[in-house]
Amino acid sequence: MKPVDLPKLPLIAKPFILSLFLSLSFLAFLSLQTPRHTLIKPTTNSSTNSSTDLKIRPGYSSYDSYIQRQLNKTLNPKLRQIWTTRDWNRKVKVFSQFFDSLKQRKLLFNGSKALCIGARVGQEVAALKQVGVNDSVGIDLVPYPPLVLKGDFHHQPFDDETFDFEFSNVFDHALYPQKFVGEIERTLKHGGICVLHVAVSRRADKYSANDLYSIKPLIELFKQSEVVKVRSIDGFGLDTEVVFRKNKNQNL
C-alpha cells in the first residue's frame, strides 16, 4: 500500500512550531521540579489545650465571627420564644433540683452570692432564687433583665473574688477554654464553689466551639482549684457534673 504524503508545513510556520514545542517542554520540566504546597487554614486557638480529649472546632476566621455564630443561636426568635414559654417551667424545675442537691451537700447556701455563666434568658437564675439563693445573677451576650446581664464569659464584667458560687452548662461554647476557666477562678472567692455541667459521652450541639471527650483536660484547666465531686447527671443533653472548690489559701 502506497504511503500517504502529508502536506508540507509552510516555511514560516516551522520556527513557531519549534518554539511552542520547546516552551511546553520547559514548563513540563518546571512542574516536576517545583514543590507542591497545601493551603492549611489556621485554626483559632489551636494551642488552648494539648490534650486530644479537648478539641477546638475550626472554622472561625476571627473572634467577631465566633461571637456572631453564638448570637445566631441566642437571638433566634423561635428559640427565645421556646425558652421563655414552653421550656421555662420545666427547666426551672430541673435546675432547682440540681441546686437543692448542692445545698444538701453544703456546697451552696442561701447567703451565697451566685453567678450563672451563659444564662440565656435566666432559667437557672430563677431556679437559684426559687431555692432561696436570692443574690443571684446571670451573664450572656444578650441581656435578659433583670435576671441576666450583658457579659462575655471570656471577659467577665466583674471584680476579682466577687462570687461564692458560679454555675455554667455552656463550657462547650467557649472558644478559649483557658480564658473561660481563668475568668471563673478570677471572680470566684477563695473557698468558693464552681459547678460545671458538661457532655463527655456525646458530641455537643452545632453551635459549640469545642468538644470534650473526658474530664481530664477540664480539671487541668483549673489551676487554683481542686475537684470536690464528679457525678453523672441528665441535664438537657449534658451528662456530667464536675464540682470545683477554689483554694482557700491564695498562695496555692
PDB file of C-alpha atoms in Angstrom:
ATOM      1  CA  MET A   1       0.000   0.000   0.000  1.00  0.00           C
ATOM      2  CA  LYS A   2       1.398   3.391  -1.017  1.00  0.00           C
ATOM      3  CA  PRO A   3       2.078   5.715   1.936  1.00  0.00           C
ATOM      4  CA  VAL A   4       0.048   8.907   2.160  1.00  0.00           C
ATOM      5  CA  ASP A   5       2.097  12.045   1.723  1.00  0.00           C
ATOM      6  CA  LEU A   6       1.478  14.611   4.474  1.00  0.00           C
ATOM      7  CA  PRO A   7       1.304  18.216   3.361  1.00  0.00           C
ATOM      8  CA  LYS A   8       4.473  20.130   3.999  1.00  0.00           C
ATOM      9  CA  LEU A   9       4.271  22.950   6.520  1.00  0.00           C
ATOM     10  CA  PRO A  10       4.911  26.438   5.243  1.00  0.00           C
ATOM     11  CA  LEU A  11       8.449  27.570   5.961  1.00  0.00           C
ATOM     12  CA  ILE A  12       7.223  30.436   8.158  1.00  0.00           C
ATOM     13  CA  ALA A  13       5.360  28.039  10.494  1.00  0.00           C
ATOM     14  CA  LYS A  14       8.389  25.891  11.340  1.00  0.00           C
ATOM     15  CA  PRO A  15      10.017  28.342  13.806  1.00  0.00           C
ATOM     16  CA  PHE A  16       6.657  28.819  15.561  1.00  0.00           C
ATOM     17  CA  ILE A  17       6.102  25.068  15.991  1.00  0.00           C
ATOM     18  CA  LEU A  18       9.657  24.591  17.277  1.00  0.00           C
ATOM     19  CA  SER A  19       9.265  27.452  19.759  1.00  0.00           C
ATOM     20  CA  LEU A  20       5.945  26.070  21.034  1.00  0.00           C
ATOM     21  CA  PHE A  21       7.460  22.601  21.496  1.00  0.00           C
ATOM     22  CA  LEU A  22      10.416  23.964  23.453  1.00  0.00           C
ATOM     23  CA  SER A  23       8.142  26.121  25.679  1.00  0.00           C
ATOM     24  CA  LEU A  24       5.882  23.200  26.566  1.00  0.00           C
ATOM     25  CA  SER A  25       8.885  21.014  27.320  1.00  0.00           C
ATOM     26  CA  PHE A  26      10.339  23.662  29.644  1.00  0.00           C
ATOM     27  CA  LEU A  27       7.034  24.108  31.513  1.00  0.00           C
ATOM     28  CA  ALA A  28       6.739  20.365  31.984  1.00  0.00           C
ATOM     29  CA  PHE A  29      10.267  20.295  33.404  1.00  0.00           C
ATOM     30  CA  LEU A  30       9.438  23.105  35.879  1.00  0.00           C
ATOM     31  CA  SER A  31       6.281  21.352  37.072  1.00  0.00           C
ATOM     32  CA  LEU A  32       8.366  18.356  38.055  1.00  0.00           C
ATOM     33  CA  GLN A  33      10.911  20.468  39.921  1.00  0.00           C
ATOM     34  CA  THR A  34       8.534  22.807  41.826  1.00  0.00           C
ATOM     35  CA  PRO A  35       7.359  21.511  45.260  1.00  0.00           C
ATOM     36  CA  ARG A  36       3.618  21.289  45.843  1.00  0.00           C
ATOM     37  CA  HIS A  37       2.158  23.387  48.699  1.00  0.00           C
ATOM     38  CA  THR A  38      -1.055  22.552  50.539  1.00  0.00           C
ATOM     39  CA  LEU A  39      -3.040  25.504  51.839  1.00  0.00           C
ATOM     40  CA  ILE A  40      -3.628  24.959  55.553  1.00  0.00           C
ATOM     41  CA  LYS A  41      -6.166  27.254  57.164  1.00  0.00           C
ATOM     42  CA  PRO A  42      -5.098  28.306  60.643  1.00  0.00           C
ATOM     43  CA  THR A  43      -7.432  27.145  63.399  1.00  0.00           C
ATOM     44  CA  THR A  44      -8.365  29.592  66.107  1.00  0.00           C
ATOM     45  CA  ASN A  45      -6.684  28.934  69.438  1.00  0.00           C
ATOM     46  CA  SER A  46      -5.406  25.503  68.418  1.00  0.00           C
ATOM     47  CA  SER A  47      -2.964  25.521  71.343  1.00  0.00           C
ATOM     48  CA  THR A  48      -5.575  26.021  74.059  1.00  0.00           C
ATOM     49  CA  ASN A  49      -5.025  22.542  75.428  1.00  0.00           C
ATOM     50  CA  SER A  50      -2.594  19.898  74.256  1.00  0.00           C
ATOM     51  CA  SER A  51      -4.876  17.035  75.278  1.00  0.00           C
ATOM     52  CA  THR A  52      -6.644  15.209  72.493  1.00  0.00           C
ATOM     53  CA  ASP A  53      -9.645  14.994  74.825  1.00  0.00           C
ATOM     54  CA  LEU A  54     -10.391  18.701  74.360  1.00  0.00           C
ATOM     55  CA  LYS A  55     -10.601  19.855  70.762  1.00  0.00           C
ATOM     56  CA  ILE A  56     -11.358  23.343  69.497  1.00  0.00           C
ATOM     57  CA  ARG A  57     -13.602  23.320  66.473  1.00  0.00           C
ATOM     58  CA  PRO A  58     -12.071  25.002  63.411  1.00  0.00           C
ATOM     59  CA  GLY A  59     -13.775  27.466  61.108  1.00  0.00           C
ATOM     60  CA  TYR A  60     -13.675  30.793  62.937  1.00  0.00           C
ATOM     61  CA  SER A  61     -11.733  33.430  60.972  1.00  0.00           C
ATOM     62  CA  SER A  62     -11.917  35.934  63.844  1.00  0.00           C
ATOM     63  CA  TYR A  63     -13.330  36.407  67.330  1.00  0.00           C
ATOM     64  CA  ASP A  64     -16.096  38.521  65.805  1.00  0.00           C
ATOM     65  CA  SER A  65     -17.145  35.622  63.588  1.00  0.00           C
ATOM     66  CA  TYR A  66     -17.273  33.385  66.655  1.00  0.00           C
ATOM     67  CA  ILE A  67     -19.427  35.925  68.538  1.00  0.00           C
ATOM     68  CA  GLN A  68     -21.762  36.239  65.569  1.00  0.00           C
ATOM     69  CA  ARG A  69     -22.132  32.467  65.441  1.00  0.00           C
ATOM     70  CA  GLN A  70     -23.165  32.407  69.104  1.00  0.00           C
ATOM     71  CA  LEU A  71     -25.568  35.301  68.591  1.00  0.00           C
ATOM     72  CA  ASN A  72     -27.251  33.395  65.785  1.00  0.00           C
ATOM     73  CA  LYS A  73     -28.487  30.978  68.435  1.00  0.00           C
ATOM     74  CA  THR A  74     -29.069  33.440  71.266  1.00  0.00           C
ATOM     75  CA  LEU A  75     -31.092  35.845  69.127  1.00  0.00           C
ATOM     76  CA  ASN A  76     -33.058  33.184  67.270  1.00  0.00           C
ATOM     77  CA  PRO A  77     -36.671  34.349  67.805  1.00  0.00           C
ATOM     78  CA  LYS A  78     -38.112  30.834  67.743  1.00  0.00           C
ATOM     79  CA  LEU A  79     -35.641  29.613  70.376  1.00  0.00           C
ATOM     80  CA  ARG A  80     -36.207  32.637  72.599  1.00  0.00           C
ATOM     81  CA  GLN A  81     -39.956  32.064  72.373  1.00  0.00           C
ATOM     82  CA  ILE A  82     -39.464  28.444  73.457  1.00  0.00           C
ATOM     83  CA  TRP A  83     -37.031  29.354  76.250  1.00  0.00           C
ATOM     84  CA  THR A  84     -39.408  31.904  77.771  1.00  0.00           C
ATOM     85  CA  THR A  85     -42.629  29.898  77.439  1.00  0.00           C
ATOM     86  CA  ARG A  86     -42.764  26.155  76.852  1.00  0.00           C
ATOM     87  CA  ASP A  87     -39.326  25.388  78.332  1.00  0.00           C
ATOM     88  CA  TRP A  88     -39.407  27.828  81.229  1.00  0.00           C
ATOM     89  CA  ASN A  89     -41.149  25.872  83.985  1.00  0.00           C
ATOM     90  CA  ARG A  90     -39.536  22.576  83.027  1.00  0.00           C
ATOM     91  CA  LYS A  91     -36.001  23.956  83.089  1.00  0.00           C
ATOM     92  CA  VAL A  92     -36.508  25.979  86.256  1.00  0.00           C
ATOM     93  CA  LYS A  93     -37.762  22.806  87.956  1.00  0.00           C
ATOM     94  CA  VAL A  94     -34.757  20.723  86.855  1.00  0.00           C
ATOM     95  CA  PHE A  95     -32.241  23.440  87.741  1.00  0.00           C
ATOM     96  CA  SER A  96     -33.913  23.818  91.145  1.00  0.00           C
ATOM     97  CA  GLN A  97     -33.381  20.115  91.789  1.00  0.00           C
ATOM     98  CA  PHE A  98     -29.683  20.425  90.901  1.00  0.00           C
ATOM     99  CA  PHE A  99     -29.217  23.440  93.156  1.00  0.00           C
ATOM    100  CA  ASP A 100     -31.194  21.920  96.017  1.00  0.00           C
ATOM    101  CA  SER A 101     -28.896  18.888  95.839  1.00  0.00           C
ATOM    102  CA  LEU A 102     -25.874  21.195  96.099  1.00  0.00           C
ATOM    103  CA  LYS A 103     -27.424  22.868  99.146  1.00  0.00           C
ATOM    104  CA  GLN A 104     -27.953  19.495 100.804  1.00  0.00           C
ATOM    105  CA  ARG A 105     -24.257  18.726 100.212  1.00  0.00           C
ATOM    106  CA  LYS A 106     -23.270  22.057 101.815  1.00  0.00           C
ATOM    107  CA  LEU A 107     -21.842  23.395  98.557  1.00  0.00           C
ATOM    108  CA  LEU A 108     -24.410  26.153  98.118  1.00  0.00           C
ATOM    109  CA  PHE A 109     -26.099  28.331 100.743  1.00  0.00           C
ATOM    110  CA  ASN A 110     -28.920  30.849 100.886  1.00  0.00           C
ATOM    111  CA  GLY A 111     -26.370  33.538 101.625  1.00  0.00           C
ATOM    112  CA  SER A 112     -24.154  32.673  98.640  1.00  0.00           C
ATOM    113  CA  LYS A 113     -23.536  35.353  96.027  1.00  0.00           C
ATOM    114  CA  ALA A 114     -24.085  33.376  92.829  1.00  0.00           C
ATOM    115  CA  LEU A 115     -23.338  33.775  89.139  1.00  0.00           C
ATOM    116  CA  CYS A 116     -24.731  31.759  86.214  1.00  0.00           C
ATOM    117  CA  ILE A 117     -22.482  31.884  83.150  1.00  0.00           C
ATOM    118  CA  GLY A 118     -24.073  31.801  79.701  1.00  0.00           C
ATOM    119  CA  ALA A 119     -27.534  32.009  81.242  1.00  0.00           C
ATOM    120  CA  ARG A 120     -29.539  32.839  78.082  1.00  0.00           C
ATOM    121  CA  VAL A 121     -32.893  34.020  79.476  1.00  0.00           C
ATOM    122  CA  GLY A 122     -32.082  33.126  83.081  1.00  0.00           C
ATOM    123  CA  GLN A 123     -33.890  29.891  83.945  1.00  0.00           C
ATOM    124  CA  GLU A 124     -31.008  28.830  86.198  1.00  0.00           C
ATOM    125  CA  VAL A 125     -31.010  32.241  87.905  1.00  0.00           C
ATOM    126  CA  ALA A 126     -34.739  31.918  88.559  1.00  0.00           C
ATOM    127  CA  ALA A 127     -34.094  28.424  89.944  1.00  0.00           C
ATOM    128  CA  LEU A 128     -31.440  29.707  92.363  1.00  0.00           C
ATOM    129  CA  LYS A 129     -33.822  32.340  93.659  1.00  0.00           C
ATOM    130  CA  GLN A 130     -36.551  29.708  93.955  1.00  0.00           C
ATOM    131  CA  VAL A 131     -34.383  27.576  96.274  1.00  0.00           C
ATOM    132  CA  GLY A 132     -33.522  30.600  98.408  1.00  0.00           C
ATOM    133  CA  VAL A 133     -30.275  31.915  96.863  1.00  0.00           C
ATOM    134  CA  ASN A 134     -31.608  35.403  96.245  1.00  0.00           C
ATOM    135  CA  ASP A 135     -28.331  37.193  95.475  1.00  0.00           C
ATOM    136  CA  SER A 136     -28.039  35.566  92.050  1.00  0.00           C
ATOM    137  CA  VAL A 137     -27.455  36.905  88.553  1.00  0.00           C
ATOM    138  CA  GLY A 138     -26.563  35.598  85.113  1.00  0.00           C
ATOM    139  CA  ILE A 139     -24.469  36.854  82.208  1.00  0.00           C
ATOM    140  CA  ASP A 140     -24.887  36.286  78.493  1.00  0.00           C
ATOM    141  CA  LEU A 141     -24.024  38.044  75.240  1.00  0.00           C
ATOM    142  CA  VAL A 142     -27.626  39.251  75.114  1.00  0.00           C
ATOM    143  CA  PRO A 143     -29.061  40.556  78.409  1.00  0.00           C
ATOM    144  CA  TYR A 144     -32.446  39.491  79.743  1.00  0.00           C
ATOM    145  CA  PRO A 145     -33.227  41.882  82.607  1.00  0.00           C
ATOM    146  CA  PRO A 146     -33.494  41.598  85.500  1.00  0.00           C
ATOM    147  CA  LEU A 147     -32.118  38.054  85.639  1.00  0.00           C
ATOM    148  CA  VAL A 148     -29.322  38.249  83.061  1.00  0.00           C
ATOM    149  CA  LEU A 149     -26.743  40.989  82.486  1.00  0.00           C
ATOM    150  CA  LYS A 150     -24.780  41.525  79.290  1.00  0.00           C
ATOM    151  CA  GLY A 151     -21.365  39.885  79.515  1.00  0.00           C
ATOM    152  CA  ASP A 152     -18.821  37.771  77.654  1.00  0.00           C
ATOM    153  CA  PHE A 153     -17.709  34.740  79.664  1.00  0.00           C
ATOM    154  CA  HIS A 154     -14.204  35.123  78.216  1.00  0.00           C
ATOM    155  CA  HIS A 155     -14.060  38.559  79.887  1.00  0.00           C
ATOM    156  CA  GLN A 156     -16.424  38.633  82.857  1.00  0.00           C
ATOM    157  CA  PRO A 157     -17.544  42.185  83.768  1.00  0.00           C
ATOM    158  CA  PHE A 158     -16.885  41.700  87.492  1.00  0.00           C
ATOM    159  CA  ASP A 159     -14.144  42.436  90.009  1.00  0.00           C
ATOM    160  CA  ASP A 160     -11.826  39.770  91.387  1.00  0.00           C
ATOM    161  CA  GLU A 161     -13.256  37.490  94.088  1.00  0.00           C
ATOM    162  CA  THR A 162     -16.851  38.641  93.684  1.00  0.00           C
ATOM    163  CA  PHE A 163     -18.817  35.376  93.920  1.00  0.00           C
ATOM    164  CA  ASP A 164     -19.193  32.484  96.349  1.00  0.00           C
ATOM    165  CA  PHE A 165     -20.729  30.230  93.728  1.00  0.00           C
ATOM    166  CA  GLU A 166     -20.561  30.018  89.916  1.00  0.00           C
ATOM    167  CA  PHE A 167     -22.507  27.690  87.656  1.00  0.00           C
ATOM    168  CA  SER A 168     -22.405  27.030  83.924  1.00  0.00           C
ATOM    169  CA  ASN A 169     -23.644  24.490  81.421  1.00  0.00           C
ATOM    170  CA  VAL A 170     -22.097  26.194  78.369  1.00  0.00           C
ATOM    171  CA  PHE A 171     -18.435  25.191  78.639  1.00  0.00           C
ATOM    172  CA  ASP A 172     -18.719  23.667  75.163  1.00  0.00           C
ATOM    173  CA  HIS A 173     -19.437  27.145  73.756  1.00  0.00           C
ATOM    174  CA  ALA A 174     -16.079  28.519  74.919  1.00  0.00           C
ATOM    175  CA  LEU A 175     -13.690  29.230  72.059  1.00  0.00           C
ATOM    176  CA  TYR A 176     -10.940  29.835  74.610  1.00  0.00           C
ATOM    177  CA  PRO A 177     -11.438  27.289  77.435  1.00  0.00           C
ATOM    178  CA  GLN A 178      -8.419  28.617  79.344  1.00  0.00           C
ATOM    179  CA  LYS A 179      -9.934  32.105  79.438  1.00  0.00           C
ATOM    180  CA  PHE A 180     -13.355  30.711  80.335  1.00  0.00           C
ATOM    181  CA  VAL A 181     -11.914  28.886  83.361  1.00  0.00           C
ATOM    182  CA  GLY A 182      -9.455  31.675  84.161  1.00  0.00           C
ATOM    183  CA  GLU A 183     -12.292  34.169  84.497  1.00  0.00           C
ATOM    184  CA  ILE A 184     -14.184  31.823  86.792  1.00  0.00           C
ATOM    185  CA  GLU A 185     -11.173  31.471  89.080  1.00  0.00           C
ATOM    186  CA  ARG A 186     -10.536  35.225  88.961  1.00  0.00           C
ATOM    187  CA  THR A 187     -14.058  36.229  90.014  1.00  0.00           C
ATOM    188  CA  LEU A 188     -14.614  33.346  92.446  1.00  0.00           C
ATOM    189  CA  LYS A 189     -13.750  33.938  96.086  1.00  0.00           C
ATOM    190  CA  HIS A 190     -11.173  31.725  97.785  1.00  0.00           C
ATOM    191  CA  GLY A 191     -13.036  28.700  99.057  1.00  0.00           C
ATOM    192  CA  GLY A 192     -15.842  29.375  96.553  1.00  0.00           C
ATOM    193  CA  ILE A 193     -17.583  26.671  94.537  1.00  0.00           C
ATOM    194  CA  CYS A 194     -17.800  26.284  90.767  1.00  0.00           C
ATOM    195  CA  VAL A 195     -20.173  23.737  89.203  1.00  0.00           C
ATOM    196  CA  LEU A 196     -19.962  22.834  85.530  1.00  0.00           C
ATOM    197  CA  HIS A 197     -22.330  20.609  83.600  1.00  0.00           C
ATOM    198  CA  VAL A 198     -20.615  19.155  80.541  1.00  0.00           C
ATOM    199  CA  ALA A 199     -21.063  16.493  77.880  1.00  0.00           C
ATOM    200  CA  VAL A 200     -18.335  13.856  77.628  1.00  0.00           C
ATOM    201  CA  SER A 201     -20.136  10.866  76.161  1.00  0.00           C
ATOM    202  CA  ARG A 202     -21.726  12.610  73.208  1.00  0.00           C
ATOM    203  CA  ARG A 203     -20.935  15.363  70.724  1.00  0.00           C
ATOM    204  CA  ALA A 204     -22.145  18.805  71.734  1.00  0.00           C
ATOM    205  CA  ASP A 205     -24.542  20.878  69.599  1.00  0.00           C
ATOM    206  CA  LYS A 206     -23.799  22.621  66.302  1.00  0.00           C
ATOM    207  CA  TYR A 207     -23.147  25.953  67.995  1.00  0.00           C
ATOM    208  CA  SER A 208     -20.446  24.510  70.272  1.00  0.00           C
ATOM    209  CA  ALA A 209     -16.890  25.788  69.887  1.00  0.00           C
ATOM    210  CA  ASN A 210     -15.169  22.803  71.492  1.00  0.00           C
ATOM    211  CA  ASP A 211     -15.660  19.109  72.124  1.00  0.00           C
ATOM    212  CA  LEU A 212     -14.733  17.441  75.426  1.00  0.00           C
ATOM    213  CA  TYR A 213     -14.046  13.701  75.455  1.00  0.00           C
ATOM    214  CA  SER A 214     -13.055  13.270  79.117  1.00  0.00           C
ATOM    215  CA  ILE A 215     -12.965  15.470  82.217  1.00  0.00           C
ATOM    216  CA  LYS A 216      -9.169  15.278  82.498  1.00  0.00           C
ATOM    217  CA  PRO A 217      -8.397  18.348  80.360  1.00  0.00           C
ATOM    218  CA  LEU A 218     -11.171  20.255  82.129  1.00  0.00           C
ATOM    219  CA  ILE A 219      -9.603  19.521  85.509  1.00  0.00           C
ATOM    220  CA  GLU A 220      -6.183  20.551  84.182  1.00  0.00           C
ATOM    221  CA  LEU A 221      -7.551  23.972  83.214  1.00  0.00           C
ATOM    222  CA  PHE A 222      -8.370  24.785  86.844  1.00  0.00           C
ATOM    223  CA  LYS A 223      -5.035  25.982  88.238  1.00  0.00           C
ATOM    224  CA  GLN A 224      -6.287  27.337  91.583  1.00  0.00           C
ATOM    225  CA  SER A 225      -8.968  24.798  92.434  1.00  0.00           C
ATOM    226  CA  GLU A 226      -9.478  21.201  93.436  1.00  0.00           C
ATOM    227  CA  VAL A 227     -12.128  18.720  92.382  1.00  0.00           C
ATOM    228  CA  VAL A 228     -14.781  18.124  95.030  1.00  0.00           C
ATOM    229  CA  LYS A 229     -17.166  15.804  93.210  1.00  0.00           C
ATOM    230  CA  VAL A 230     -17.792  14.249  89.800  1.00  0.00           C
ATOM    231  CA  ARG A 231     -21.105  12.549  89.100  1.00  0.00           C
ATOM    232  CA  SER A 232     -23.320  11.519  86.201  1.00  0.00           C
ATOM    233  CA  ILE A 233     -26.394  13.641  85.529  1.00  0.00           C
ATOM    234  CA  ASP A 234     -29.160  14.063  82.988  1.00  0.00           C
ATOM    235  CA  GLY A 235     -29.153  17.769  82.313  1.00  0.00           C
ATOM    236  CA  PHE A 236     -30.584  18.863  78.977  1.00  0.00           C
ATOM    237  CA  GLY A 237     -28.180  16.780  76.910  1.00  0.00           C
ATOM    238  CA  LEU A 238     -25.288  17.127  79.365  1.00  0.00           C
ATOM    239  CA  ASP A 239     -24.165  14.031  81.235  1.00  0.00           C
ATOM    240  CA  THR A 240     -21.531  15.000  83.816  1.00  0.00           C
ATOM    241  CA  GLU A 241     -21.423  17.377  86.768  1.00  0.00           C
ATOM    242  CA  VAL A 242     -17.983  18.498  87.965  1.00  0.00           C
ATOM    243  CA  VAL A 243     -17.695  20.478  91.209  1.00  0.00           C
ATOM    244  CA  PHE A 244     -14.575  22.531  91.976  1.00  0.00           C
ATOM    245  CA  ARG A 245     -13.559  24.432  95.083  1.00  0.00           C
ATOM    246  CA  LYS A 246     -11.156  27.332  94.722  1.00  0.00           C
ATOM    247  CA  ASN A 247      -8.204  27.018  97.077  1.00  0.00           C
ATOM    248  CA  LYS A 248      -8.738  28.869 100.346  1.00  0.00           C
ATOM    249  CA  ASN A 249      -5.058  29.752 100.526  1.00  0.00           C
ATOM    250  CA  GLN A 250      -4.382  32.292  97.777  1.00  0.00           C
ATOM    251  CA  ASN A 251      -0.703  31.272  97.705  1.00  0.00           C
ATOM    252  CA  LEU A 252      -1.564  27.757  96.456  1.00  0.00           C
TER     253      LEU A 252
END
